[in-house]
Coordinates of C-alpha atoms in Angstrom, one line a residue:
M547 CA 30.1 -45.1 -9.7
T548 CA 32.2 -42.4 -8.1
V549 CA 32.6 -39.0 -9.8
N550 CA 36.1 -37.5 -9.7
L551 CA 35.5 -34.0 -8.2
T552 CA 38.8 -32.7 -9.7
L553 CA 37.7 -33.5 -13.2
I554 CA 34.3 -31.7 -12.6
V555 CA 36.0 -28.6 -11.3
L556 CA 38.6 -28.6 -14.1
M557 CA 35.8 -29.0 -16.7
A558 CA 33.8 -26.1 -15.2
A559 CA 36.9 -23.9 -15.2
F560 CA 37.5 -24.8 -18.9
F561 CA 34.0 -24.0 -19.9
A562 CA 33.9 -20.7 -17.9
A563 CA 37.3 -19.5 -19.4
G564 CA 36.3 -20.7 -22.9
I565 CA 33.0 -18.8 -22.8
Y566 CA 34.7 -15.7 -21.5
L567 CA 37.3 -15.8 -24.3
L568 CA 34.6 -16.4 -26.9
L569 CA 33.1 -13.0 -26.0
E570 CA 36.3 -11.1 -26.8
R571 CA 36.8 -9.2 -30.1
S572 CA 40.3 -10.7 -30.8
L573 CA 40.2 -13.7 -33.1
T574 CA 43.2 -15.2 -31.2
R575 CA 41.3 -15.2 -28.0
V576 CA 38.2 -16.6 -29.7
L577 CA 40.5 -19.5 -30.9
L578 CA 41.8 -20.1 -27.4
G579 CA 38.2 -20.1 -26.1
L580 CA 37.2 -22.7 -28.7
I581 CA 40.1 -24.9 -27.7
L582 CA 39.2 -24.6 -24.0
L583 CA 35.5 -25.4 -24.8
G584 CA 36.6 -28.5 -26.8
N585 CA 38.9 -29.7 -23.9
G586 CA 36.1 -29.0 -21.4
A587 CA 33.7 -31.2 -23.5
N588 CA 36.4 -34.0 -23.6
I589 CA 36.8 -33.9 -19.8
L590 CA 33.0 -33.9 -19.4
M591 CA 32.7 -37.0 -21.5
L592 CA 35.6 -38.6 -19.6
A593 CA 34.0 -37.8 -16.2
M594 CA 30.6 -39.1 -17.2
S595 CA 31.9 -42.3 -18.8
G596 CA 32.1 -44.2 -15.5
G597 CA 34.9 -45.8 -13.7
S598 CA 37.9 -47.7 -15.2
G599 CA 37.6 -51.3 -16.0
R600 CA 39.2 -54.1 -18.0
S601 CA 39.9 -53.5 -21.7
P602 CA 36.9 -54.2 -23.9
L603 CA 38.4 -57.4 -25.3
Y604 CA 36.4 -60.6 -24.7
I605 CA 37.9 -62.7 -21.9
P606 CA 35.9 -65.8 -21.0
G607 CA 34.4 -65.8 -17.5
T608 CA 34.5 -62.0 -17.0
P609 CA 31.2 -60.4 -16.2
A610 CA 30.0 -57.6 -18.4
E611 CA 30.1 -55.0 -15.6
D612 CA 33.9 -55.4 -15.3
Y613 CA 34.6 -54.1 -18.9
A614 CA 35.3 -50.5 -19.7
D615 CA 32.9 -48.8 -22.1
S616 CA 34.6 -48.0 -25.3
L617 CA 31.9 -45.6 -26.6
P618 CA 33.0 -42.5 -24.5
Q619 CA 36.6 -43.1 -25.7
A620 CA 35.4 -43.1 -29.4
L621 CA 33.3 -39.9 -28.7
I622 CA 36.3 -38.2 -27.1
L623 CA 38.5 -39.1 -30.1
T624 CA 35.9 -37.7 -32.5
A625 CA 35.7 -34.5 -30.4
I626 CA 39.4 -34.1 -30.6
V627 CA 39.4 -34.4 -34.4
I628 CA 36.5 -31.9 -34.7
T629 CA 38.3 -29.5 -32.4
F630 CA 41.5 -29.8 -34.4
A631 CA 39.5 -29.1 -37.7
V632 CA 37.9 -26.0 -36.1
T633 CA 41.3 -24.8 -34.8
A634 CA 42.8 -25.2 -38.3
F635 CA 39.9 -23.3 -39.8
M636 CA 40.2 -20.5 -37.3
L637 CA 43.9 -20.3 -37.8
G638 CA 43.3 -19.7 -41.5
I639 CA 40.8 -17.0 -40.7
I640 CA 43.2 -15.3 -38.2
Y641 CA 46.1 -15.5 -40.7
R642 CA 43.9 -14.0 -43.5
S643 CA 42.7 -11.2 -41.2
W644 CA 46.3 -10.4 -40.2
V645 CA 47.5 -10.3 -43.8
L646 CA 44.7 -8.0 -44.9
G647 CA 44.5 -5.6 -41.9
R648 CA 47.5 -6.3 -39.7
E649 CA 45.2 -6.9 -36.8
D650 CA 43.0 -9.8 -35.6
D651 CA 40.3 -7.7 -33.9
V652 CA 36.9 -7.8 -35.4
Q653 CA 35.8 -4.3 -36.3
D654 CA 32.3 -2.9 -36.3
D655 CA 30.7 -2.8 -39.7
P656 CA 29.3 0.7 -40.5
E657 CA 26.3 -0.8 -42.4
D658 CA 25.4 -2.9 -39.3
R659 CA 25.7 0.2 -37.1
R660 CA 23.4 2.1 -39.5
V661 CA 20.8 -0.7 -39.5
A662 CA 20.9 -1.0 -35.7
D663 CA 20.4 2.7 -35.2
Q664 CA 17.4 3.1 -37.5
D665 CA 13.7 2.9 -36.5
S666 CA 12.3 -0.6 -36.1
Y667 CA 9.0 0.4 -37.8
D668 CA 9.0 -0.9 -41.4
W669 CA 6.4 0.8 -43.6
E670 CA 6.2 -2.2 -45.9
D671 CA 5.7 -4.9 -43.3
D672 CA 4.0 -3.0 -40.5
A673 CA 1.4 -0.8 -42.2
D674 CA -2.2 -1.6 -41.8
V675 CA -3.8 -3.1 -45.0
V676 CA -7.4 -1.8 -45.3
A677 CA -8.4 -4.1 -48.2
E678 CA -7.1 -7.3 -49.8
T679 CA -4.7 -6.2 -52.6
S680 CA -4.1 -9.7 -54.0
E681 CA -5.9 -10.7 -57.2
F682 CA -6.0 -14.2 -55.8
F683 CA -8.6 -13.8 -53.1
D684 CA -10.9 -16.4 -51.9
E685 CA -14.3 -16.6 -53.7
D686 CA -16.1 -18.2 -50.7
A687 CA -14.8 -15.8 -48.1
P688 CA -17.1 -13.2 -46.6
A689 CA -16.9 -9.7 -48.1
E690 CA -15.7 -8.0 -44.8
R691 CA -12.7 -10.3 -44.6
T692 CA -11.4 -9.8 -48.1
G693 CA -12.2 -6.1 -48.3
A694 CA -14.2 -6.6 -51.5
T695 CA -17.9 -6.0 -51.8
A696 CA -18.7 -9.1 -53.7
Y697 CA -16.9 -11.4 -56.2
D698 CA -18.0 -11.2 -59.8
G699 CA -16.3 -11.6 -63.1
A700 CA -16.1 -7.8 -63.6
A701 CA -13.2 -7.6 -61.1
T702 CA -11.1 -9.9 -63.1
R703 CA -11.9 -8.2 -66.4
E704 CA -10.9 -4.8 -64.8
V705 CA -7.6 -6.3 -63.7
G706 CA -7.0 -7.9 -67.1
T707 CA -7.6 -4.6 -69.0
A708 CA -5.6 -2.5 -66.5
R709 CA -2.4 -4.5 -67.2
G710 CA -1.8 -3.1 -70.7
D711 CA -2.2 -3.7 -74.4
D712 CA -0.3 -7.0 -74.4
D713 CA -2.7 -8.7 -71.9
A714 CA -5.8 -7.2 -73.5
A715 CA -4.8 -8.6 -76.9
A716 CA -4.2 -12.0 -75.3
G717 CA -7.9 -12.7 -75.1
P718 CA -10.8 -12.4 -72.7
R719 CA -9.4 -14.9 -70.2
G720 CA -5.9 -13.3 -70.3
R721 CA -4.2 -16.7 -71.1
G722 CA -3.3 -16.2 -74.7
D723 CA -6.3 -18.1 -76.0
A724 CA -7.9 -15.6 -78.4
L725 CA -11.3 -16.3 -79.8

């Protein structure tokens, strides 16, 4: 199998230009980048599909190696349809952006800027927890791991009475089964 060097260079140029255009802030350039990436993928599949051969119709006496593989052609046709659908979707987004703002550049969101500029330390997620605060701790776990001294029924009674009058009236087990 021989590889056509012209197709490989063209595919690389399409991929490079497509990625460069995808990094722009203009939605029209992003659309052009997506189209170039789609065409580059089609050329890649065409170049890797092998050499040309006979049509994939059965002819008695023809060896299997002489036929052209129809799978890359089907994949390229599918990629063309997908690229067309993405292009139509992006054209709708560009049109809507133009109607609303009379420009197709993506603007910075002030809320995103504020979040990016704030400190990365989160008091809720990053603070050290000295003791287990969950009421669902493991009974069999050692005391030093859970932060409790020992498990006994008094801990659950204290939690049950600290919740309020509604839970205390529910019964000793806190499930609504009064004696």
